XYZ file of C-alpha atoms in Angstrom:
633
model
C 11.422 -24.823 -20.373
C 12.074 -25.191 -16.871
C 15.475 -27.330 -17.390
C 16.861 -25.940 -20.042
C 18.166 -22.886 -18.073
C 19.524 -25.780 -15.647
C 20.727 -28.075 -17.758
C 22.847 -24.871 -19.509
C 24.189 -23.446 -16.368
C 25.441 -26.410 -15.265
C 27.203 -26.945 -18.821
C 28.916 -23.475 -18.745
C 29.931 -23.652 -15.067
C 31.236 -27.480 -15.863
C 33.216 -26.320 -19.251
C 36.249 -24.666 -17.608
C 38.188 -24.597 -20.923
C 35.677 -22.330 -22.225
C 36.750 -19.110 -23.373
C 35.051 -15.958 -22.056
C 33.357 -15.358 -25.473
C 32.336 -19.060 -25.878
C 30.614 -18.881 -22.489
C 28.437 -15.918 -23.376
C 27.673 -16.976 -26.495
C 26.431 -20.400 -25.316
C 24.479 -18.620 -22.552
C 22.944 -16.282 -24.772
C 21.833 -19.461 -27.172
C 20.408 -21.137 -24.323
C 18.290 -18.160 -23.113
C 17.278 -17.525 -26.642
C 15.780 -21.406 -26.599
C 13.992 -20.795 -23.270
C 12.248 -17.623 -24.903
C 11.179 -20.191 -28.168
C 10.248 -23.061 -25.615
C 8.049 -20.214 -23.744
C 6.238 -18.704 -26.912
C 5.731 -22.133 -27.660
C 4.189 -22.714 -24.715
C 2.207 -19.795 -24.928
C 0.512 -21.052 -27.926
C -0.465 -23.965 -26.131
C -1.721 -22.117 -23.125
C -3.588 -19.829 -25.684
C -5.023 -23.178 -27.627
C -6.597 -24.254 -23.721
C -7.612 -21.750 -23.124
C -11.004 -22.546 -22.419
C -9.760 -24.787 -19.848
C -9.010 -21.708 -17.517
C -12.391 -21.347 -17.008
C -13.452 -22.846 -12.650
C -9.761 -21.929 -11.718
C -8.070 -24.294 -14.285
C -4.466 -25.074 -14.982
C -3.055 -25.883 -18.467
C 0.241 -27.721 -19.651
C -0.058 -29.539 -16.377
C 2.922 -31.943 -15.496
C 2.238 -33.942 -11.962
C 4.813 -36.751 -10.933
C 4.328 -37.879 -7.404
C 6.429 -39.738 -4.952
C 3.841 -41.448 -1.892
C 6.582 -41.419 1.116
C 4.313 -43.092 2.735
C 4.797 -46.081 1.112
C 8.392 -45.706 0.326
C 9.991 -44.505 3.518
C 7.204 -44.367 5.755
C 6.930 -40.883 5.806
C 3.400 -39.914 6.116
C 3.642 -37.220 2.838
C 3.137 -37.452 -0.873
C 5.764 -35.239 -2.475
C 5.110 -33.710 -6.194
C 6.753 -32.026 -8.624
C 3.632 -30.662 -10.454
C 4.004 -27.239 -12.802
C 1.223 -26.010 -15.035
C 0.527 -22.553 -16.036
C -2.553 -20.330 -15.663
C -3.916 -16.560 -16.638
C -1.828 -15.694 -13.635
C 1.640 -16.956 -14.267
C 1.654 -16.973 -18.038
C 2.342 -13.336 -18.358
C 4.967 -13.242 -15.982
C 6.820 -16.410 -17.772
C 6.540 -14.386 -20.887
C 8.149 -11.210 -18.667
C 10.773 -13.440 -17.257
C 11.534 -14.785 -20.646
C 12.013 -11.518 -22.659
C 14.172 -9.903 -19.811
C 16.580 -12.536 -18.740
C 17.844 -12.873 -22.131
C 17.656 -8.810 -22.654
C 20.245 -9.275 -19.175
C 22.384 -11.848 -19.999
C 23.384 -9.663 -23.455
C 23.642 -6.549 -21.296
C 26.143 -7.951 -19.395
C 28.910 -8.811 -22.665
C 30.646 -5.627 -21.924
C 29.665 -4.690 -18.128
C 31.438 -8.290 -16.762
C 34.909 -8.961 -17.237
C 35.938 -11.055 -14.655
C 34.981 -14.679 -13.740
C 32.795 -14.879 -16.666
C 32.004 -18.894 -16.468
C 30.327 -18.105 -13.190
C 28.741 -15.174 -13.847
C 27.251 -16.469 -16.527
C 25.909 -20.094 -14.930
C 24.160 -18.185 -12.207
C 22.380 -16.024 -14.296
C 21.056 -19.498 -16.270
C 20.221 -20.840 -12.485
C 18.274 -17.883 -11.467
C 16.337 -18.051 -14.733
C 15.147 -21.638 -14.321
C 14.595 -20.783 -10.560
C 12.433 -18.098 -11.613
C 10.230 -20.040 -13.943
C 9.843 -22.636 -11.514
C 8.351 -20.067 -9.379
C 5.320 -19.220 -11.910
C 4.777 -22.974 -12.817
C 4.550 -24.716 -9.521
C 1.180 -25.770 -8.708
C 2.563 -27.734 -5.666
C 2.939 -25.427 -2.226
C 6.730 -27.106 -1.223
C 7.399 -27.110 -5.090
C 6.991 -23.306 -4.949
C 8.655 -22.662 -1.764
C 11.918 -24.798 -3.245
C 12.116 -22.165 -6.163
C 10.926 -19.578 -4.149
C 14.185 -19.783 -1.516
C 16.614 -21.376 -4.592
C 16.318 -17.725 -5.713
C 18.536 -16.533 -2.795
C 21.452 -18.561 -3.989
C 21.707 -17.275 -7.461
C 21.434 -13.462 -6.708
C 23.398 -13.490 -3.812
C 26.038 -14.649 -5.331
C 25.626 -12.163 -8.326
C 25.614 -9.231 -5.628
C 28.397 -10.542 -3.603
C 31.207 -11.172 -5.997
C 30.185 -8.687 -8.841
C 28.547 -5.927 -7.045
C 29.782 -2.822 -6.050
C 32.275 -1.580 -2.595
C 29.590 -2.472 -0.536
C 28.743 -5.763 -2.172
C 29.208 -8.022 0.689
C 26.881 -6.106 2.871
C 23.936 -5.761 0.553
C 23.980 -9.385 -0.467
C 24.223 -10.401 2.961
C 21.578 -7.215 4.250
C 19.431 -9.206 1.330
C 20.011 -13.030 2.127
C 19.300 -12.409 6.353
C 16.053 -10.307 5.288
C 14.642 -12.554 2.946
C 15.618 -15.792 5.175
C 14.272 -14.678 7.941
C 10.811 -14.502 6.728
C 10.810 -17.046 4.628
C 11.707 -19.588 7.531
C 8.057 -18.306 9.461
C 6.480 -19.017 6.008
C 7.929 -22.919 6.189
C 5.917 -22.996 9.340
C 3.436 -22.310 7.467
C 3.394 -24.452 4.828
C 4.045 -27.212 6.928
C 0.980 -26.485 8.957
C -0.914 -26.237 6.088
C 0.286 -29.370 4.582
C -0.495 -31.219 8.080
C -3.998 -30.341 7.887
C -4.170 -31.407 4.448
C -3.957 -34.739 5.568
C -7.494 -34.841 6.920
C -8.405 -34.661 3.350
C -6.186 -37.450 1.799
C -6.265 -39.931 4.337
C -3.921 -38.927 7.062
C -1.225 -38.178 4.990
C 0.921 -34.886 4.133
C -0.216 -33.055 1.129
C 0.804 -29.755 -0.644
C -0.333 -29.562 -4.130
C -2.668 -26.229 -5.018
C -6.050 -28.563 -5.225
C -5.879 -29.812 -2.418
C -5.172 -26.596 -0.275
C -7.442 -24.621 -1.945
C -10.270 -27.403 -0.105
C -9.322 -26.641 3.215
C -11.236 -23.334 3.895
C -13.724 -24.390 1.643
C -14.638 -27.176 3.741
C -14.342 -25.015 6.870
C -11.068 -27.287 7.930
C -9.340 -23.928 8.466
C -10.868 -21.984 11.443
C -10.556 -18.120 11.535
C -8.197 -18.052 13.590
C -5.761 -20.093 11.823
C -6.395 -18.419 8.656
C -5.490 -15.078 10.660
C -2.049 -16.901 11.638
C -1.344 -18.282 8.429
C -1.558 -15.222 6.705
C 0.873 -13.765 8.817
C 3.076 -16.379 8.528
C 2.920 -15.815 4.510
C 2.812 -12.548 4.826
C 6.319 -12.593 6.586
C 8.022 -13.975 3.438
C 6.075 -12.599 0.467
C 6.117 -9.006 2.421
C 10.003 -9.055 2.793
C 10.299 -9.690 -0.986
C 7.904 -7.409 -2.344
C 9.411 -5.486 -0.277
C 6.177 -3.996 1.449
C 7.068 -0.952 3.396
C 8.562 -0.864 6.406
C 10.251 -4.413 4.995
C 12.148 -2.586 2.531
C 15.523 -1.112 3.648
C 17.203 -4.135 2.153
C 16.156 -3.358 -1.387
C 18.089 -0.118 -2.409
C 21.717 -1.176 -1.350
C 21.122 -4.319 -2.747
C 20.068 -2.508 -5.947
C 23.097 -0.082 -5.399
C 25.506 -2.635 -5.090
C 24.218 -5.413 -7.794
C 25.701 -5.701 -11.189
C 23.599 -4.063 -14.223
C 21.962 -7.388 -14.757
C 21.149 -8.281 -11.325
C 19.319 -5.049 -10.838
C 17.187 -5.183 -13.964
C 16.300 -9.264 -12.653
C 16.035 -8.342 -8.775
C 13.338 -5.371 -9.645
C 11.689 -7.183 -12.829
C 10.987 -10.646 -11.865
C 12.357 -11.091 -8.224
C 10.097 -8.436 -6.576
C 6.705 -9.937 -8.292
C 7.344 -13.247 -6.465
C 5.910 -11.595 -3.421
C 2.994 -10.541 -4.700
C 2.590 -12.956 -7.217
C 2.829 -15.314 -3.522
C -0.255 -13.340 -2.298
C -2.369 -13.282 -4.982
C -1.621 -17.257 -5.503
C -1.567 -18.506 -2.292
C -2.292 -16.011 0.700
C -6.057 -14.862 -1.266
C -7.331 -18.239 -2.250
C -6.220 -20.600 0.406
C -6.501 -17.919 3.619
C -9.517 -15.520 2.564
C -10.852 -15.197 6.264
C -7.405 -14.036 7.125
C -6.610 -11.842 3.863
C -9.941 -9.956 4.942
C -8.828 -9.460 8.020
C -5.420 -8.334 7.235
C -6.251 -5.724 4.057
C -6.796 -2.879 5.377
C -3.365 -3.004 7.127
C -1.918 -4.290 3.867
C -3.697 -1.201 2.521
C -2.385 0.971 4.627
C 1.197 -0.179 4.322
C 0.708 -0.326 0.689
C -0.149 3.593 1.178
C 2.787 4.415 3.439
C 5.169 2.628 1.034
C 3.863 4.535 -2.114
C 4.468 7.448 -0.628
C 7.274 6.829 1.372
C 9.431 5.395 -1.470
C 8.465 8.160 -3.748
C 9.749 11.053 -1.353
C 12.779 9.057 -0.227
C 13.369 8.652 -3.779
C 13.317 12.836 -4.623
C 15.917 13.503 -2.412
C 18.438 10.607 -4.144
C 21.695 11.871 -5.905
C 22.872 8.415 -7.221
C 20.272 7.611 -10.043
C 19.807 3.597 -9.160
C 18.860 4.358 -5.373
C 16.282 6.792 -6.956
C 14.662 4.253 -9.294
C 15.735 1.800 -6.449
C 13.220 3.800 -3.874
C 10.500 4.250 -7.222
C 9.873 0.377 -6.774
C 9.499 0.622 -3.161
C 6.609 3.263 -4.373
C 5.589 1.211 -7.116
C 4.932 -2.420 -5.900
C 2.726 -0.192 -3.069
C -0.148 0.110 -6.202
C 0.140 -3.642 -6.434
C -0.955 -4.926 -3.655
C -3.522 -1.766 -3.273
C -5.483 -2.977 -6.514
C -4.762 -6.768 -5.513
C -7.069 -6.507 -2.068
C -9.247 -4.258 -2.997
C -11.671 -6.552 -4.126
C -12.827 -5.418 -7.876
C -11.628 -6.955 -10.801
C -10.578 -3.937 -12.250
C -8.129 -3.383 -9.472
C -6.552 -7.223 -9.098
C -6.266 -7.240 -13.395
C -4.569 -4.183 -12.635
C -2.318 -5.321 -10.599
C -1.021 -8.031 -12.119
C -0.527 -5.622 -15.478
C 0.944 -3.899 -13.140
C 3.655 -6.187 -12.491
C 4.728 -6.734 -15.872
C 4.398 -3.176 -16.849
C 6.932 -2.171 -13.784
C 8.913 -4.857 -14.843
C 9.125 -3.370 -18.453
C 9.647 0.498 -17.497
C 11.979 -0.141 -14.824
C 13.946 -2.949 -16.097
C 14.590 -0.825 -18.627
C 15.340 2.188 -16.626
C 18.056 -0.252 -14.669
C 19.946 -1.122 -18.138
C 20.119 2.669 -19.202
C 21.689 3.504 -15.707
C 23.843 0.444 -16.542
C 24.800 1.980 -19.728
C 25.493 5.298 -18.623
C 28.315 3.775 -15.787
C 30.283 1.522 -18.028
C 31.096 5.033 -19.465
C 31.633 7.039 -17.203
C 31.958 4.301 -13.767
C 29.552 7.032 -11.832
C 25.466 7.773 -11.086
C 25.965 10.621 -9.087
C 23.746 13.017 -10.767
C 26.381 16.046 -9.235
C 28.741 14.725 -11.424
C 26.912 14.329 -14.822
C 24.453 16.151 -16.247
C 23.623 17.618 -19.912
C 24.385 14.281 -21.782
C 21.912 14.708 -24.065
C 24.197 16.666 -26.120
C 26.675 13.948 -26.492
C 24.205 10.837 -26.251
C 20.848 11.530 -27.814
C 19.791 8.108 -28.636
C 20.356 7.016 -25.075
C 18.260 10.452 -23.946
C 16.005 9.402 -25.889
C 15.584 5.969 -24.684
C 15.594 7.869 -20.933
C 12.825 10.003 -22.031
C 10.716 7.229 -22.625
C 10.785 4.791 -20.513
C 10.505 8.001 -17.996
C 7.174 8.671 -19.207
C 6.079 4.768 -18.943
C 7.092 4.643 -15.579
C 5.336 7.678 -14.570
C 2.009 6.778 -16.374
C 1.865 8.848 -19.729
C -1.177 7.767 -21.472
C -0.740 5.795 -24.278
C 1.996 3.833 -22.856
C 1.754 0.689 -20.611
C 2.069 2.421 -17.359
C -0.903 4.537 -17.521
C -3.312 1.339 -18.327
C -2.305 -0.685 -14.844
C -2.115 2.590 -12.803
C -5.449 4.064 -13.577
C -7.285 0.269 -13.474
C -5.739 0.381 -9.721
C -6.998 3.178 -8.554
C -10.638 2.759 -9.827
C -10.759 -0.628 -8.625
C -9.771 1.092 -5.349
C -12.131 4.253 -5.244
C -15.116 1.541 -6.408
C -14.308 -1.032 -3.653
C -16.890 -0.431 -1.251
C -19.625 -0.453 -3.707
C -21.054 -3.781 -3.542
C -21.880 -5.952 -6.931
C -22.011 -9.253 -7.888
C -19.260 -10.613 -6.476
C -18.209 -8.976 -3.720
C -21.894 -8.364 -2.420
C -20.477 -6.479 0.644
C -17.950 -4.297 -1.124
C -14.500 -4.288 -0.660
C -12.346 -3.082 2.198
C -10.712 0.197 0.562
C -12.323 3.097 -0.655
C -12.029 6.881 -1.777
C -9.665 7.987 0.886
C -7.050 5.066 0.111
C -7.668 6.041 -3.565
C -6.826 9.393 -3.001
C -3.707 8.993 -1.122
C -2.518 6.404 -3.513
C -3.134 9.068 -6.494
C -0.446 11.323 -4.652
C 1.938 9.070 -5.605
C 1.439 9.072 -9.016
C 2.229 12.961 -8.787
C 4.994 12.330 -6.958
C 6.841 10.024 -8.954
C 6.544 12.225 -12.066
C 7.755 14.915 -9.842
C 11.080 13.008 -9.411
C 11.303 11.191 -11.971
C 11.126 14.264 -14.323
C 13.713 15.651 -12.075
C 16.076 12.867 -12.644
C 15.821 13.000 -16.181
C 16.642 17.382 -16.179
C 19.488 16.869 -14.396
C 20.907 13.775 -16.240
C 20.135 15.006 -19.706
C 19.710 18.364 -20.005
C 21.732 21.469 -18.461
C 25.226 22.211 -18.274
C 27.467 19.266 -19.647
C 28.843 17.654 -16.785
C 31.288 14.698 -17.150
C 33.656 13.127 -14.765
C 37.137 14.219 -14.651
C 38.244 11.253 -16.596
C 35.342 11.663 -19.171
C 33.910 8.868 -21.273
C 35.814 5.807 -21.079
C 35.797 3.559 -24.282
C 38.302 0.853 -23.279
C 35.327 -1.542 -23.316
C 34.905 -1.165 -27.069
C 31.729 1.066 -26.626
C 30.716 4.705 -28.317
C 30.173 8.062 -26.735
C 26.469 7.077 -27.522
C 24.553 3.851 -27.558
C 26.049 0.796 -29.860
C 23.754 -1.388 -32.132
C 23.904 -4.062 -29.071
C 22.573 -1.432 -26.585
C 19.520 0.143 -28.830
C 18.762 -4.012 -29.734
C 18.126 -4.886 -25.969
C 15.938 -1.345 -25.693
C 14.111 -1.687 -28.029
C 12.272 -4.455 -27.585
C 11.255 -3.286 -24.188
C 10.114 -0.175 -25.738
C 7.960 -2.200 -28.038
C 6.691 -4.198 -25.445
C 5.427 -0.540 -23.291
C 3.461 0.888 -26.501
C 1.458 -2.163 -26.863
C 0.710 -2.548 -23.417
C -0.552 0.689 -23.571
C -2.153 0.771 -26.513
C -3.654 -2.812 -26.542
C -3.832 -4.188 -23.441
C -6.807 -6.440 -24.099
C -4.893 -9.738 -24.847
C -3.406 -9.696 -21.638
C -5.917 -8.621 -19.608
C -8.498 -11.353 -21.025
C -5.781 -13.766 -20.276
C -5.259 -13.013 -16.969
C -9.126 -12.547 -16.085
C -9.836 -16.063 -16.107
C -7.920 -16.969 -13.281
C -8.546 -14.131 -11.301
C -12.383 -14.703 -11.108
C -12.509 -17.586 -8.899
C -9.794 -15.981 -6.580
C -11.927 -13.145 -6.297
C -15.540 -15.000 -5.687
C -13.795 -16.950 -2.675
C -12.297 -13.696 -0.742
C -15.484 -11.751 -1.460
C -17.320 -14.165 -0.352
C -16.065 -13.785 3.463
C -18.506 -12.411 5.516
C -16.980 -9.119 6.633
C -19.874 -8.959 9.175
C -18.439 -11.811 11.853
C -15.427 -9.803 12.463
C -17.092 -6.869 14.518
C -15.121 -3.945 15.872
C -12.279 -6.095 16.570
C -11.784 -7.164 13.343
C -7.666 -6.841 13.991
C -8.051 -8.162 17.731
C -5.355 -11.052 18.401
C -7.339 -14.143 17.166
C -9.419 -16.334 19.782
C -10.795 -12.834 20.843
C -12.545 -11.287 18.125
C -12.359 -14.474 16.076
C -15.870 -15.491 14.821
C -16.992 -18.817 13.151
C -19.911 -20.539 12.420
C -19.556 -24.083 14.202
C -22.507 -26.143 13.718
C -20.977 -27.891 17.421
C -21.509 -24.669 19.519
C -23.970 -22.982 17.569
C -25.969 -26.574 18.368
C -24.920 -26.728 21.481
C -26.111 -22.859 22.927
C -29.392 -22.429 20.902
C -32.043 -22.557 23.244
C -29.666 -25.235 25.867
C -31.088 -25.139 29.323
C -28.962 -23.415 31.964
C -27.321 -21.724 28.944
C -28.815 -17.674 30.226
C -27.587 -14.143 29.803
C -28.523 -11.172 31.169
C -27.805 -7.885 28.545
C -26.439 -4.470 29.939
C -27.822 -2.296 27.433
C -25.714 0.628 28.871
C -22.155 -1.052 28.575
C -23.588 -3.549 25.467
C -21.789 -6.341 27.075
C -23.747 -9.633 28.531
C -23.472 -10.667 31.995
C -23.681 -14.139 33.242
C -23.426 -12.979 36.833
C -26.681 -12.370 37.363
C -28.352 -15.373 36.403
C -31.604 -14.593 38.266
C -32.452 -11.868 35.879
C -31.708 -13.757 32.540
C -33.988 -13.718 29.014
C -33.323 -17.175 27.328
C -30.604 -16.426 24.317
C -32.361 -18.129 21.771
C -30.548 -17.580 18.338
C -26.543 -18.087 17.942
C -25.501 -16.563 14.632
C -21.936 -16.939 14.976
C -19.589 -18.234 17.855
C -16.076 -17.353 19.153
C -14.176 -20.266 18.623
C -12.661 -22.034 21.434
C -9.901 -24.388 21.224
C -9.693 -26.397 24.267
C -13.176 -27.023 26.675
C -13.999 -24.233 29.222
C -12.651 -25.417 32.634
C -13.929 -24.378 36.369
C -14.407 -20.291 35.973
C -12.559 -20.245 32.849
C -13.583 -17.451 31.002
C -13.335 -16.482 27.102
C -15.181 -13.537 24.875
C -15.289 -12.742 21.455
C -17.877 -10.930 19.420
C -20.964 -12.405 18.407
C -23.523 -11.476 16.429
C -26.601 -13.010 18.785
C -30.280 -12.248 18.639
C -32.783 -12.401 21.810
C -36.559 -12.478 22.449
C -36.305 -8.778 23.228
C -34.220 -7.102 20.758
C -31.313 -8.156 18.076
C -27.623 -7.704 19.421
C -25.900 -6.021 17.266
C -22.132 -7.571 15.920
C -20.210 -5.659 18.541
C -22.191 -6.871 21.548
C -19.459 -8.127 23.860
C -20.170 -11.878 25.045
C -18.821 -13.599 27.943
C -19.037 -17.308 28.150
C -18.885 -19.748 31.562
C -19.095 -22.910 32.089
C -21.624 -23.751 35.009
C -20.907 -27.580 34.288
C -20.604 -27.405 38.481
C -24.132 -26.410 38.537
C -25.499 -28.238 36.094
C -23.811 -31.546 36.251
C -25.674 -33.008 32.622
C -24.358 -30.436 31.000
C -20.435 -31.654 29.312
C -17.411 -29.124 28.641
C -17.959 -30.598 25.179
C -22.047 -29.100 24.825
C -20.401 -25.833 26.715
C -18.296 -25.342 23.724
């Protein structure tokens, strides 16, 4: 499934004799076998299942090179791909779209059509590489090989500004993905204490590390960031975004509907895949920012996008606002809000893929999107008003069609979070406020999207001075092609939103254990200073110190109950600490009058410290030579 797309673009860009029809033709064929290879897997992945069940994988493929023993290099390397409740649905998205592009794009490109069309067939393999990579260097190989594709698409068969969106989007999206190789490389180094000193990457093994406490708080906190720096950029989470509506501007009809569809999940698909399961100390620690810039993008992107006049910056800006309810149902902690979110990935990618081809449409007839300049075209194109009117309505959440289903799960699983349950015994971070500012958008975007579609559609008839242009072989209104790539998206949006059970029972699965091992974080050890730089408000529960201060002699506090902060200064006056809960971690041994603090929950004779009592630890190895810097720590 994976090579196909490959193996085709590499035949159509090698081919040069081809004519311009042969080439879309054999592109079309070979995304039309991708989409049978993917049902078929599909009914394989539906056949296991069962197997899902413990945070399986299905369809697994795992071929590993050992380095080690073949170079020396102290790393096994794997190409391993399987598929889960997770990436299944957005294989299936990624299939039914590309295709739905590639046939968009018969009349809309007309120049350099061998390459156009071999870059579309890379992206698409790239893509589904993405979603089956169960290997951490696998996935960040697809992840970047994404760049190449699309900026090509924007740079050569974009718009005037072309060169400076695709290279506004190639710096942005570098740039954090280099931080996020230091990351993975970090994480792959300390993989190695699990499989014998060598280099490691593949999902299994990762997902060990903080379950075996061979990720300290601290790093977690790091690593997170250093994720978050690529997946954030791509989503893009607001205030990453300013690369994403010129690039939408600019991109051809088919790079839009693939850039917003597909592209834009890879960065939260990276976070609910990789930043939740293998960091959950530091995706605690970070959601309520997350939540807060989830907030600020929803409705940031929804009033930047009232005020458009070009129709693709508006729906351009509606993502910005959209992705926003992603990540807000992702980290809130219920499974009603991560199922939603990942619905709410495909769903966006249905409504607003859809949204992008219509645009599309509408400028290969009359080369404009400047809503001053049409306007009433409803008279003259009712099939494609239609069409407008709908996927309008899914984007903005009408009941009954798909939208509605991933919104509403999203904000209960939001307005629920702190309530504790099963899982998450100590609630979730978010709560009614963040659920009420994230229902704001939802009024917001009907407000503009509504307003796009009066002003497009109905009114005055408004056409450019040159009027419709048919030189492309199309109609005033919609051909047979056009309605054919519609319509299956519009198919896709009523069952969604009628039936969304299949989906969501697939998806479940694989959620579950993702959402027992961030839940499962006590919330408690972070105190106050919860998003203090780490090594200050960084709390762990090391057998080594915790062993090492119970009860040790010499090892005395005195407690200011006015300013809640222990003093070792006056040692004379000291009650023996005799309980250690949890301990700031310290990296290196405490030297001379070195000094370090964190907060730490501690209990004494006399009364239990609460979680923000302020702790500061010296060594007095100088007084009390038996005592190491090692027992001090």
């Amino acid at each position: 499934m994976i090579a196909l797309p490959f193996l085709g673009g590499l035949a159509v860009f090698a081919f040069s004799g081809w004519s311009p029809d042969m080439v879309r033709r054999v592109s079309m064929g070979v995304a039309l076998l991708t989409v049978i290879l993917a049902l078929v897997a599909y009914g394989e992945f539906d056949a296991q299942r069962a197997q899902l069940a413990d945070n399986g994988v299905v369809l697994v493929e795992d071929y590993a090179l050992d380095a080690a023993a073949d170079s020396g290099l102290p790393v096994i390397l794997r190409f391993k791909l399987g598929l889960n409740g997770i990436s299944m649905p957005l294989v299936l998205l990624t299939a039914l779209l590309t295709p739905l592009a590639i046939w968009a794009s018969f009349t809309g490109i007309q120049t350099r059509e061998r390459e156009y069309y071999a870059l579309m067939l890379l992206l698409f393999g790239t893509m589904l590489g993405v979603f089956c990579a169960r290997d951490l260097l696998l996935f960040y190989v697809f992840f970047e090989f994404t760049l190449i594709p699309l900026y090509f698409l924007i740079g050569v068969w974009g718009g005037n500004e072309r060169r400076k969106a695709a290279n506004m989007f190639f710096i942005y999206t570098l740039s954090g993905s280099m931080l996020t190789f230091a990351g993975v490389l970090y994480v792959g180094w300390k993989a190695s204490q699990l499989t014998g000193g060598v280099m490691a990457f593949d999902f299994a093994t990762l997902s060990q590390l903080a379950e075996q406490g061979l990720l300290s708080s601290t790093e977690q906190w790091w690593l997170f960031l250093a994720f978050f720096a690529g997946f954030a950029i791509k989503v893009p989470l607001f205030p990453f975004h300013t690369w994403l509506p010129l690039a939408h501007v600019e991109a051809p009809t088919a790079g839009s509907v693939i850039l917003a569809a597909v592209l834009l999940k890879l960065g939260t698909y990276g976070f609910l895949v990789i930043c939740m399961p293998f960091f959950p100390v530091g995706a605690m620690q970070w959601a309520p920012f997350v939540g807060v810039l989830a907030l600020a993008g929803i409705i940031y992107g929804a009033l930047a996008a009232w005020v458009q006049e070009d129709v693709k910056r508006l729906v351009a800006y509606s993502s910005v606002s959209h992705l926003g309810y992603c990540l807000l149902g992702m980290f809130c902690l219920k499974m009603s809000g991560m199922t939603g979110s990942v619905l709410y990935m495909v769903n966006h990618g249905l409504s607003t893929g859809a949204l992008f081809l219509i645009i599309g449409m509408i400028y290969e007839r009359y080369h404009t999107r400047d809503m001053a300049k049409i306007g009433g075209l409803a008279r003259k194109m009712p099939i494609m008003a239609f069409f407008l009117i709908f996927f309008t309505m899914s984007s903005i959440g009408l009941p009954g069609l798909n939208g509605f289903v991933s919104e509403f799960m999203v904000l209960l699983g939001t307005f629920v979070s702190q309530q504790a349950d099963d899982v998450a015994t100590q609630g979730g971070p978010y709560g009614v406020w963040y659920a009420a500012f994230g229902a704001t958008g939802i009024l917001l975007g009907a407000i503009y999207m509504l307003f796009m579609a009066r002003r497009v559609l109905f009114g005055k008839l408004t056409e450019p001075e040159g009027g419709f242009d048919g030189s492309a072989g199309l109609t005033q209104d919609l051909t047979g092609r056009e309605i054919g790539i519609l319509v299956p998206l519009a198919v896709a949006c009523i069952w969604l939103g009628v039936y969304p059970k299949p989906v969501m029972d697939m998806m479940e699965p694989s959620l579950q254990p993702i959402l027992a091992t961030v839940a499962k974080v006590d919330r408690s050890q972070f105190g106050e200073d919860r998003h203090a730089a780490p090594g200050r408000a960084v709390a762990s529960d090391s057998p080594t110190f915790a062993s090492a201060m119970d009860g040790a002699p010499g090892t005395q506090f005195h407690h200011n109950h006015t300013s809640n902060k222990i003093d070792p200064n006056h040692i004379g006056e000291n009650r023996r600490l005799t309980r250690v809960t949890a301990i700031a971690e310290a990296r290196s041994p405490l030297k001379g009058e070195g000094r370090g603090e964190g907060t730490v929950p501690v209990a004494d004779e006399g009364r239990p410290y609460a979680a923000t009592d302020r702790v500061v630890l010296t060594d007095y190895s100088a007084a009390a030579p038996s005592r190491t810097n090692q027992e001090a720590r």
